Short mmCIF file of C-alpha atoms and ligand atoms in Angstrom, two decimals:
data_model
loop_
_atom_site.label_atom_id
_atom_site.label_comp_id
_atom_site.label_asym_id
_atom_site.label_seq_id
_atom_site.Cartn_x
_atom_site.Cartn_y
_atom_site.Cartn_z
CA MET A 1 91.59 145.30 159.16
CA LYS A 2 93.64 147.99 157.36
CA THR A 3 97.07 147.63 155.17
CA ALA A 4 98.76 149.82 153.39
CA TYR A 5 97.89 149.77 149.86
CA ASN A 6 94.15 149.51 148.50
CA ALA A 7 92.78 146.02 149.53
CA ASP A 8 92.57 145.82 145.69
CA GLN A 9 96.02 145.89 145.31
CA LEU A 10 97.67 142.12 145.00
CA VAL A 11 101.00 142.24 147.26
CA VAL A 12 103.77 139.98 146.91
CA SER A 13 106.94 140.03 149.95
CA LYS A 14 109.47 138.33 149.95
CA PHE A 15 111.31 137.65 153.29
CA GLY A 16 115.85 137.00 152.77
CA GLY A 17 118.06 135.17 155.37
CA THR A 18 118.36 137.72 157.96
CA SER A 19 114.71 138.03 158.00
CA MET A 20 113.88 133.99 158.91
CA GLY A 21 117.43 134.44 161.38
CA ASP A 22 114.91 133.06 164.07
CA ALA A 23 111.74 132.51 165.73
CA ALA A 24 111.29 136.50 167.09
CA CYS A 25 112.49 137.69 162.99
CA MET A 26 109.95 135.01 161.31
CA LEU A 27 107.01 136.18 164.16
CA ARG A 28 108.33 140.19 163.13
CA SER A 29 108.49 139.68 159.17
CA ALA A 30 105.10 137.74 159.23
CA GLU A 31 103.53 140.79 160.96
CA VAL A 32 105.19 143.08 158.37
CA SER A 33 103.32 141.21 155.77
CA LEU A 34 100.28 141.24 157.35
CA LYS A 35 100.99 144.58 157.78
CA GLN A 36 101.28 145.11 154.39
CA GLY A 37 97.90 142.90 153.52
CA SER A 38 100.12 139.86 151.24
CA LYS A 39 98.75 137.35 149.80
CA LEU A 40 101.80 135.58 148.42
CA VAL A 41 104.91 135.59 151.25
CA VAL A 42 108.24 133.97 149.26
CA VAL A 43 111.16 133.56 151.81
CA SER A 44 114.56 132.81 151.81
CA ALA A 45 116.41 130.10 153.75
CA THR A 46 116.90 130.41 157.43
CA SER A 47 120.70 132.91 157.43
CA GLY A 48 122.86 130.43 157.00
CA THR A 49 121.63 127.31 156.14
CA THR A 50 122.70 127.89 151.78
CA ASN A 51 126.17 127.75 153.14
CA ASP A 52 125.35 124.88 155.62
CA LEU A 53 123.80 122.60 152.93
CA ILE A 54 126.58 123.51 149.96
CA GLU A 55 129.61 122.70 152.64
CA LEU A 56 127.70 119.45 153.80
CA ALA A 57 127.01 118.62 150.42
CA THR A 58 131.10 119.54 149.85
CA THR A 59 132.06 117.05 152.73
CA ALA A 60 130.03 114.27 152.45
CA GLU A 61 131.55 114.65 149.57
CA LYS A 62 135.28 114.67 149.88
CA SER A 63 135.58 113.99 153.29
CA SER A 64 134.29 111.88 156.44
CA TRP A 65 130.90 110.51 157.50
CA GLU A 66 131.42 112.29 161.03
CA LYS A 67 131.73 115.44 159.20
CA ALA A 68 129.29 115.53 157.52
CA SER A 69 127.10 114.52 160.19
CA VAL A 70 128.38 117.25 162.59
CA ILE A 71 126.63 119.08 159.94
CA ILE A 72 123.36 117.93 159.30
CA ASN A 73 123.03 117.80 162.96
CA LYS A 74 123.40 121.77 162.79
CA ILE A 75 121.14 122.77 160.22
CA LYS A 76 118.30 119.89 162.68
CA THR A 77 118.95 122.34 166.06
CA LYS A 78 118.67 124.89 164.42
CA HIS A 79 115.04 124.68 162.98
CA GLU A 80 113.51 122.43 165.90
CA LYS A 81 114.72 124.89 167.92
CA ILE A 82 112.83 127.51 165.55
CA ALA A 83 109.92 124.66 165.91
CA THR A 84 109.62 124.28 169.42
CA ASP A 85 109.94 128.51 170.01
CA LEU A 86 107.27 128.62 167.28
CA GLU A 87 105.07 125.56 168.57
CA LEU A 88 104.30 123.70 165.52
CA PRO A 89 101.43 121.54 165.09
CA GLU A 90 102.05 117.57 165.59
CA SER A 91 100.91 117.78 161.51
CA GLN A 92 104.03 120.24 160.54
CA LEU A 93 106.48 119.31 162.86
CA LYS A 94 106.21 115.48 161.21
CA ILE A 95 106.54 116.96 157.70
CA MET A 96 110.06 119.38 158.97
CA ASN A 97 111.13 115.77 160.45
CA GLU A 98 110.55 113.77 157.75
CA MET A 99 113.05 116.71 155.19
CA LEU A 100 115.38 116.65 157.79
CA VAL A 101 115.44 112.52 157.35
CA GLU A 102 115.16 112.67 154.09
CA LEU A 103 118.23 115.77 154.07
CA GLU A 104 120.38 112.55 155.73
CA SER A 105 119.43 110.07 153.23
CA MET A 106 120.29 112.56 150.78
CA SER A 107 123.92 113.08 151.99
CA ARG A 108 124.17 109.72 152.84
CA GLY A 109 124.23 108.97 148.96
CA ILE A 110 126.19 111.42 147.90
CA HIS A 111 128.91 109.85 150.40
CA LEU A 112 128.57 106.24 149.64
CA LEU A 113 129.01 107.78 145.42
CA LYS A 114 131.51 109.91 145.94
CA ASP A 115 129.26 111.98 143.72
CA CYS A 116 127.42 115.27 143.87
CA SER A 117 126.25 116.80 140.87
CA LEU A 118 124.86 119.95 139.85
CA LYS A 119 121.48 118.60 140.26
CA ALA A 120 122.29 116.98 144.10
CA MET A 121 123.97 119.98 144.90
CA ASP A 122 120.45 121.57 143.51
CA SER A 123 118.25 119.14 145.68
CA MET A 124 120.53 119.76 148.56
CA GLN A 125 120.25 123.42 148.35
CA SER A 126 116.53 123.26 148.77
CA PHE A 127 115.92 121.85 151.84
CA GLY A 128 116.81 124.99 153.48
CA GLU A 129 113.58 127.02 151.95
CA ARG A 130 111.53 124.11 152.19
CA LEU A 131 112.41 124.16 156.02
CA SER A 132 112.39 127.31 156.74
CA SER A 133 108.83 127.95 154.79
CA ILE A 134 107.33 125.53 157.03
CA LEU A 135 108.03 127.21 160.26
CA PHE A 136 107.01 130.43 158.22
CA THR A 137 103.30 129.15 157.77
CA GLN A 138 103.04 128.64 161.65
CA ALA A 139 104.79 132.55 162.02
CA MET A 140 101.64 133.62 159.61
CA ASN A 141 99.27 131.68 161.26
CA ILE A 142 100.70 133.10 165.06
CA VAL A 143 99.89 136.39 163.41
CA LEU A 144 97.09 135.71 161.59
CA LYS A 145 94.93 134.36 164.50
CA LYS A 146 95.56 136.83 166.60
CA SER A 147 94.68 139.90 164.90
CA ASN A 148 93.21 138.47 161.05
CA PRO A 149 90.86 134.82 163.30
CA GLY A 150 88.90 134.76 160.04
CA SER A 151 91.71 134.75 157.43
CA LYS A 152 94.83 131.25 157.48
CA SER A 153 98.65 130.62 156.33
CA GLU A 154 98.95 127.86 154.21
CA TRP A 155 102.28 126.08 152.75
CA LEU A 156 102.44 126.10 148.86
CA ASP A 157 105.13 124.29 146.99
CA ALA A 158 107.36 126.58 144.76
CA ARG A 159 108.03 123.57 142.85
CA GLU A 160 104.46 122.80 141.60
CA VAL A 161 104.35 126.50 139.94
CA LEU A 162 107.62 127.91 139.50
CA ILE A 163 108.80 125.44 136.11
CA THR A 164 112.46 125.56 135.15
CA ASP A 165 114.71 124.59 132.20
CA ASN A 166 117.21 122.30 133.61
CA GLN A 167 120.73 124.32 134.08
CA PHE A 168 121.09 123.27 137.33
CA GLY A 169 122.65 125.55 140.06
CA LYS A 170 121.72 128.14 137.37
CA ALA A 171 118.12 126.96 135.69
CA ARG A 172 116.25 129.40 133.50
CA PRO A 173 112.46 130.07 134.47
CA GLU A 174 109.18 128.59 132.01
CA THR A 175 107.79 132.00 131.71
CA GLN A 176 104.77 130.39 130.07
CA GLU A 177 104.31 127.09 131.70
CA ILE A 178 104.65 129.95 134.94
CA ALA A 179 101.78 131.69 134.28
CA ARG A 180 99.24 128.93 133.41
CA LEU A 181 100.28 127.08 136.55
CA CYS A 182 99.71 130.62 138.31
CA ALA A 183 96.31 130.95 137.34
CA LYS A 184 95.62 127.07 137.57
CA LYS A 185 96.63 126.55 141.19
CA LEU A 186 96.43 131.14 142.34
CA GLY A 187 94.08 132.10 140.25
CA ALA A 188 91.86 133.37 142.76
CA ILE A 189 94.27 134.77 145.72
CA LYS A 190 93.32 137.76 145.32
CA HIS A 191 90.04 137.41 146.77
CA GLU A 192 90.93 134.31 148.96
CA ASN A 193 91.34 134.22 152.61
CA THR A 194 94.14 133.25 152.80
CA VAL A 195 98.29 134.20 152.47
CA TYR A 196 100.18 131.50 150.73
CA VAL A 197 103.42 130.68 152.53
CA THR A 198 105.89 129.40 149.48
CA GLN A 199 110.42 128.97 148.92
CA GLY A 200 112.60 131.21 146.87
CA PHE A 201 115.31 130.52 144.97
CA ILE A 202 114.11 127.43 144.06
CA GLY A 203 111.56 125.17 141.22
CA SER A 204 111.36 121.61 139.05
CA THR A 205 111.96 120.85 135.69
CA ILE A 206 108.84 119.97 133.48
CA ASP A 207 109.56 116.17 135.02
CA GLY A 208 110.01 116.77 139.01
CA MET A 209 113.74 117.05 139.61
CA THR A 210 114.32 120.58 141.74
CA THR A 211 116.45 122.65 140.51
CA THR A 212 117.87 126.04 141.92
CA LEU A 213 117.74 129.47 139.94
CA GLY A 214 121.45 130.98 141.77
CA ARG A 215 122.31 132.61 144.76
CA GLY A 216 120.35 135.04 146.18
CA GLY A 217 117.87 133.96 143.36
CA SER A 218 114.89 134.04 146.26
CA ASP A 219 114.31 138.02 144.99
CA TYR A 220 114.52 136.29 141.23
CA SER A 221 111.38 133.89 142.84
CA ALA A 222 109.15 136.30 144.02
CA ALA A 223 109.32 138.42 140.75
CA ILE A 224 108.79 135.33 138.89
CA LEU A 225 106.01 134.86 140.51
CA ALA A 226 104.22 137.93 141.22
CA GLU A 227 104.22 138.05 137.22
CA GLY A 228 102.65 134.97 137.84
CA ILE A 229 99.62 135.53 139.47
CA LYS A 230 99.98 139.53 138.21
CA ALA A 231 100.45 141.18 141.43
CA ASP A 232 100.33 144.98 141.72
CA ILE A 233 103.39 145.36 143.88
CA LEU A 234 105.80 143.76 144.85
CA GLU A 235 108.07 144.14 148.06
CA ILE A 236 111.26 142.68 149.36
CA TRP A 237 111.98 142.33 152.75
CA THR A 238 115.49 142.44 153.88
CA ASP A 239 118.16 143.76 156.90
CA VAL A 240 118.62 147.01 155.46
CA ALA A 241 116.53 149.67 154.97
CA GLY A 242 115.87 149.86 151.03
CA ILE A 243 118.94 150.55 148.40
CA ALA A 244 121.61 152.56 149.22
CA THR A 245 123.75 154.95 147.84
CA THR A 246 126.40 152.20 147.81
CA ASP A 247 127.06 148.87 150.31
CA PRO A 248 127.61 150.14 153.77
CA ARG A 249 129.55 147.76 154.95
CA ILE A 250 131.97 149.57 152.42
CA CYS A 251 130.72 153.25 153.53
CA PRO A 252 128.82 153.79 156.42
CA GLU A 253 128.52 157.56 154.98
CA ALA A 254 126.17 155.13 151.96
CA ARG A 255 122.19 157.15 152.25
CA ALA A 256 119.15 154.60 151.74
CA ILE A 257 117.98 155.98 148.27
CA SER A 258 114.21 156.67 148.23
CA GLU A 259 113.10 156.21 144.67
CA ILE A 260 115.31 154.06 141.84
CA SER A 261 114.19 153.73 138.37
CA PHE A 262 114.16 150.16 136.67
CA LYS A 263 117.46 150.87 134.50
CA GLU A 264 118.61 151.77 137.39
CA ALA A 265 118.38 149.69 139.43
CA SER A 266 118.98 146.94 137.11
CA GLU A 267 122.26 148.39 136.32
CA LEU A 268 123.14 148.74 140.37
CA ALA A 269 122.32 144.43 140.61
CA THR A 270 124.24 143.48 137.70
CA PHE A 271 127.42 145.34 138.75
CA GLY A 272 127.19 143.98 142.07
CA ALA A 273 124.83 145.36 144.64
CA LYS A 274 124.02 142.77 146.53
CA ILE A 275 120.59 143.82 147.90
CA LEU A 276 119.00 142.53 144.93
CA HIS A 277 119.21 139.39 143.13
CA PRO A 278 120.37 140.32 139.21
CA ALA A 279 117.45 139.02 137.30
CA THR A 280 115.18 140.57 139.67
CA LEU A 281 113.92 143.01 137.68
CA MET A 282 113.60 140.98 134.31
CA PRO A 283 109.82 139.98 135.01
CA ALA A 284 108.83 143.44 137.17
CA ILE A 285 110.12 145.40 133.99
CA ARG A 286 108.71 143.42 131.54
CA SER A 287 105.26 143.70 134.06
CA GLN A 288 105.56 146.86 134.98
CA ILE A 289 105.04 145.79 138.76
CA PRO A 290 106.56 148.17 141.12
CA VAL A 291 108.81 147.21 143.60
CA PHE A 292 109.53 148.38 147.35
CA VAL A 293 112.24 146.92 149.25
CA GLY A 294 112.54 147.73 153.02
CA SER A 295 113.94 146.43 156.51
CA SER A 296 111.48 143.06 158.02
CA PHE A 297 113.36 144.82 161.14
CA GLY A 298 112.65 148.64 160.51
CA ALA A 299 109.25 148.64 158.50
CA HIS A 300 108.93 152.23 159.93
CA LEU A 301 112.02 153.40 158.30
CA GLY A 302 111.30 153.58 154.62
CA GLY A 303 112.78 152.37 151.90
CA THR A 304 113.37 152.62 147.85
CA TRP A 305 110.74 152.13 145.75
CA VAL A 306 111.87 150.67 141.95
CA LYS A 307 109.78 152.19 139.04
CA LYS A 308 109.53 152.82 135.52
CA ASP A 309 109.67 156.55 135.75
CA VAL A 310 110.96 158.70 138.91
CA GLU A 311 111.42 162.39 139.56
CA ASP A 312 114.52 162.71 140.34
CA THR A 313 117.29 161.95 137.72
CA PRO A 314 120.96 162.46 139.09
CA LEU A 315 123.84 161.94 137.10
CA VAL A 316 125.24 159.63 139.78
CA ARG A 317 122.51 157.50 141.78
CA ALA A 318 125.04 154.95 143.85
CA MET A 319 128.04 153.47 143.39
CA ALA A 320 128.77 148.94 142.94
CA LEU A 321 132.10 147.03 143.55
CA ARG A 322 131.83 143.88 142.50
CA LYS A 323 135.11 141.50 143.96
CA LYS A 324 136.29 138.70 142.22
CA GLN A 325 136.57 139.24 138.92
CA VAL A 326 138.90 138.08 136.89
CA LEU A 327 140.10 139.65 133.30
CA VAL A 328 140.90 137.31 130.16
CA THR A 329 142.90 139.02 127.15
CA LEU A 330 142.62 136.96 123.63
CA SER A 331 145.52 138.52 121.29
CA THR A 332 145.50 136.73 118.14
CA PRO A 333 146.83 138.65 114.52
CA GLU A 334 144.41 136.75 112.86
CA MET A 335 141.70 139.98 114.46
CA LEU A 336 143.69 142.37 112.25
CA TYR A 337 141.15 143.86 109.19
CA SER A 338 139.40 140.38 109.27
CA HIS A 339 135.77 139.48 110.03
CA GLY A 340 134.26 136.96 112.71
CA PHE A 341 136.59 136.90 114.89
CA LEU A 342 134.66 137.97 117.57
CA PHE A 343 131.43 135.74 116.53
CA GLN A 344 133.94 132.64 117.69
CA ILE A 345 135.18 133.59 120.87
CA PHE A 346 131.42 135.14 121.87
CA LYS A 347 129.89 131.30 120.38
CA ILE A 348 132.70 129.07 122.85
CA PHE A 349 131.19 131.61 125.73
CA ASN A 350 127.75 130.73 124.23
CA ASP A 351 128.17 127.50 124.54
CA HIS A 352 129.90 126.92 128.30
CA LYS A 353 127.19 129.37 129.19
CA VAL A 354 129.59 131.97 130.66
CA SER A 355 128.60 135.76 130.61
CA VAL A 356 130.22 138.44 130.07
CA ASP A 357 130.08 141.70 131.70
CA ALA A 358 132.68 144.11 130.29
CA ILE A 359 134.03 144.56 127.24
CA THR A 360 136.84 146.45 125.23
CA THR A 361 138.48 145.79 121.36
CA SER A 362 141.94 147.42 120.12
CA GLU A 363 143.04 146.24 116.33
CA ILE A 364 144.21 142.47 117.52
CA SER A 365 142.78 142.06 121.09
CA VAL A 366 139.63 141.65 123.14
CA SER A 367 139.91 141.89 127.17
CA MET A 368 136.27 140.78 128.86
CA THR A 369 135.33 140.39 132.85
CA LEU A 370 134.07 136.90 134.17
CA ASP A 371 133.45 136.14 136.96
CA ASP A 372 136.28 134.33 138.52
CA SER A 373 134.16 130.64 138.91
CA ALA A 374 133.75 131.51 135.24
CA LEU A 375 137.89 129.31 135.58
CA LEU A 376 136.71 126.19 137.17
CA ASN A 377 135.37 125.96 133.37
CA LYS A 378 139.21 124.80 132.15
CA ALA A 379 137.93 123.52 128.99
CA LEU A 380 136.51 127.39 127.94
CA ILE A 381 140.18 128.09 128.38
CA ARG A 382 140.92 125.85 126.70
CA ASP A 383 138.12 126.83 123.46
CA LEU A 384 139.21 130.21 123.30
CA GLU A 385 142.90 129.49 123.31
CA GLN A 386 142.35 127.49 120.22
CA GLN A 387 140.87 130.63 118.49
CA ALA A 388 144.32 133.09 119.80
CA ASP A 389 146.80 134.01 122.58
CA VAL A 390 144.88 134.14 126.42
CA GLN A 391 146.18 135.93 128.99
CA VAL A 392 144.28 135.71 132.68
CA GLU A 393 144.19 137.82 135.82
CA GLU A 394 142.93 137.74 138.35
CA ASP A 395 141.90 139.12 141.96
CA LEU A 396 140.25 142.31 140.21
CA SER A 397 137.02 144.59 141.13
CA LEU A 398 134.21 146.53 138.77
CA ILE A 399 133.84 149.66 140.06
CA SER A 400 130.24 151.24 138.90
CA LEU A 401 128.95 154.53 138.96
CA ILE A 402 125.41 154.34 138.11
CA GLY A 403 123.19 157.53 137.69
CA ASN A 404 121.62 159.51 134.52
CA ASN A 405 122.47 160.61 131.26
CA ILE A 406 126.56 159.39 132.08
CA ASN A 407 127.72 158.89 128.55
CA HIS A 408 126.70 162.38 127.74
CA THR A 409 128.13 164.79 130.65
CA PRO A 410 131.11 166.13 129.87
CA GLY A 411 133.97 166.72 132.75
CA LEU A 412 132.41 163.09 134.49
CA ALA A 413 135.53 161.27 133.06
CA LYS A 414 137.86 163.79 134.43
CA LYS A 415 136.59 164.22 138.43
CA ILE A 416 136.42 160.08 138.68
CA PHE A 417 139.96 159.58 137.90
CA ASP A 418 141.22 162.74 139.50
CA ALA A 419 139.57 161.21 142.48
CA ILE A 420 141.39 157.56 141.86
CA SER A 421 144.26 159.49 140.59
CA ASP A 422 146.91 157.10 142.66
CA ILE A 423 144.80 153.95 142.09
CA ASN A 424 145.71 152.09 138.54
CA VAL A 425 142.85 151.80 136.35
CA ARG A 426 143.51 148.18 134.68
CA MET A 427 140.02 148.54 132.06
CA ILE A 428 137.17 151.24 131.19
CA CYS A 429 133.77 150.18 130.07
CA LEU A 430 131.26 153.67 128.71
CA GLY A 431 129.46 154.21 126.19
CA ALA A 432 127.23 151.47 126.15
CA SER A 433 124.70 152.64 128.68
CA LYS A 434 123.28 156.22 129.55
CA HIS A 435 123.23 154.89 133.11
CA ASN A 436 126.55 153.07 133.85
CA PHE A 437 130.24 153.83 133.80
CA CYS A 438 132.14 151.40 134.67
CA PHE A 439 135.86 150.50 135.63
CA ILE A 440 138.67 147.38 136.64
CA VAL A 441 141.02 147.96 139.59
CA ASP A 442 142.99 145.83 141.54
CA GLY A 443 140.95 142.98 143.64
CA ALA A 444 143.25 145.62 146.83
CA HIS A 445 142.40 148.72 145.86
CA GLY A 446 138.70 148.60 144.85
CA GLU A 447 137.21 149.30 148.72
CA GLU A 448 139.13 152.73 149.01
CA ALA A 449 137.93 153.69 144.90
CA ILE A 450 134.89 153.20 146.43
CA LYS A 451 134.71 155.65 148.81
CA ARG A 452 136.64 158.44 147.38
CA LEU A 453 133.85 158.07 144.61
CA HIS A 454 131.37 158.19 147.28
CA LYS A 455 133.17 161.29 149.35
CA THR A 456 133.18 163.25 145.87
CA PHE A 457 129.77 162.55 144.40
CA ILE A 458 127.22 161.75 146.95
CA GLY A 459 129.57 163.10 150.67
P1 ADP B 501 118.61 139.12 151.92
O1 ADP B 501 119.30 137.95 152.45
O2 ADP B 501 117.57 139.21 152.48
O3 ADP B 501 118.06 138.83 150.64
P2 ADP B 501 121.01 140.18 151.15
O4 ADP B 501 122.36 140.05 151.69
O5 ADP B 501 121.02 139.44 150.08
O6 ADP B 501 120.01 139.94 151.65
O7 ADP B 501 121.05 141.63 150.71
C1 ADP B 501 121.05 142.05 151.32
C2 ADP B 501 122.57 142.96 151.68
O8 ADP B 501 123.10 144.19 150.61
C3 ADP B 501 122.77 144.65 153.02
O9 ADP B 501 122.86 144.11 154.30
C4 ADP B 501 123.98 145.38 152.46
O10 ADP B 501 125.09 144.52 152.95
C5 ADP B 501 123.84 144.93 150.65
N1 ADP B 501 124.21 145.34 149.97
C6 ADP B 501 125.43 145.57 149.18
N2 ADP B 501 125.50 146.19 147.67
C7 ADP B 501 124.62 147.33 148.50
C8 ADP B 501 123.58 148.42 147.97
N3 ADP B 501 123.42 149.83 147.52
N4 ADP B 501 121.89 148.75 148.92
C9 ADP B 501 121.52 148.39 150.17
N5 ADP B 501 122.58 147.47 150.62
C10 ADP B 501 123.56 147.07 149.97
N1 LIG B 502 118.90 130.76 150.12
C1 LIG B 502 119.60 131.06 148.93
C2 LIG B 502 120.75 132.08 149.34
O1 LIG B 502 121.19 132.00 149.68
C3 LIG B 502 118.96 132.19 148.43
C4 LIG B 502 118.19 133.98 149.05
O2 LIG B 502 118.58 133.58 150.56
O3 LIG B 502 117.48 134.90 148.56
O4 LIG B 502 121.59 132.24 148.60
MG1 MG B 503 119.94 138.10 148.74
#
C-alpha cells in the first residue's frame, strides 16, 4: 500500500486525547496512521479520562466511596461503549475488564488508607493510556484488515521499554536503558508486518514501579520512543492542523505555521503553547528527527514541520501565553557587593526540584517566575525565607514573543509596548535568547495583550 513517505522511512505517530475521543475518532486516527505508514503508534488516554482519574484518586482519598464509585462508573461506561462499538474480541475484552477491576481495587485501597501518594497517583493515571491503547489496537486491526490484510496490530506495554527515574509525577527517562530495550524488543520493527500500539505518558522505574512524565507527556513519550527505535519521522496528531501563530482559542485569527525551527518551537512549547509538551523536542533535536504536527480530524489540511533548518526566519513567528504564574521576589542587603547569593537561592530551587522560568536581578533583589503549583511546596518558601525577604505575587500571566534575532532588532520593544501601553508590565526578560522576548502582566490582562500583539505583529 502506498504511504506518505518512502518505504524505508521509519515513522512514529502520536495521537492525543481528542483523537481517541470515541470509536469513530479512533478509527479515523487508525486510518491516518495507516496512510502515513507508521510502525509505532503512541496514544493518549481518551479525552477527559486523565482528569477523571485524578478526580477519582482525590475523591477516594478525601471523600466518600459513593462519590468515588460514580467516577469509576463514568470511566467504565465510556470505555465499554467504545469496546462495543469496535467489537473488541473476547480476549481483549477480558484484559480491559481486568484493568477496570484493578482500577477499582486500587481506588478502594486509596480510600481505605485515606492516602494517595504521588506513586499511587501515577499508577491511577496510567489506566487512561492503558485502556485507550487496548481499544486503539483493535481500531488499528480493523483498518489494517480492510486495506492491508497481511499485517496486524500489536499492543505493547510502554513500561517494558520506557524506563524512568523514580520522580513520580514528573519522571525523567533513562535514555540509555530505553535505547537498549528498544533495540532488544523493537530492533526489527522496520521490517516487520506489525504496527505496534503503545501508551504515551507512562513509564516504569527499573524495578517495575509505574511512573508518569507529567501532564501532556504523551508527546514526550512519542519523541523518546522515536529516538529509541531510530525513527526518521515523528508525527504528533492532535485536534488542530499544526502549530499556529498563537493559541486559536484566544485569537481566532491565528494562522497555521508551515515550518518552524527546533529552537523556536522549543521556546514556544516551554513558554506555554499547549500544543506540544515542553520536553518533546529534546530527543528530536538530539537525534535530528523532524516532527510533523497535524490534525487527525483533517489530515488533508496539512500542518507544521518542526526541523533544524527552515527557509523563512521572521522576527516574530508566534506568541504564547502561560497563565497561573507567580512572581517571587527575594530581597536582602546581603546581595550588595557579595557573591554566592544566587548560588544559595538556586540550590534551594534545585533541592526542591522546582524550575524557574524568567529571572531579573537588581543590586539587592532577584525576581523570578514559577508555575503556581510551586507554591504548594511550603518547604520551598520556608527555605527561601531563611535567605531573604520573600514577596509572592500570584495570578500573573507570562507573555512570550517567539521569533528570530529578537535581541538584536532595534525598535522591537517600542512596538511591543506601544501595542499594550495601557497594560502594566510587571517584569521583562530579554537578552538571553535570540528567539524569545517575554514579560509578565496581571493575569486579567494576559489574553488581551496576546490579541493586541498578534494584531500588531502577525495581522
Ligand atoms: P492533545 O490532546 O492532542 O495532545 P492538546 O490539547 O494537548 O492536544 O493540544 C492541542 C491544543 O493546543 C489545541 O486544541 C489548541 O487549543 C492548543 N494550542 C495552544 N497554543 C497553540 C498554538 N500555538 N497552535 C496550535 N494550538 C495551540
Ligand atoms: N493523558 C495525559 C494527560 O492528559 C497525557 C497526554 O495526553 O499527553 O495529561
Ligand atoms: Mg497534548
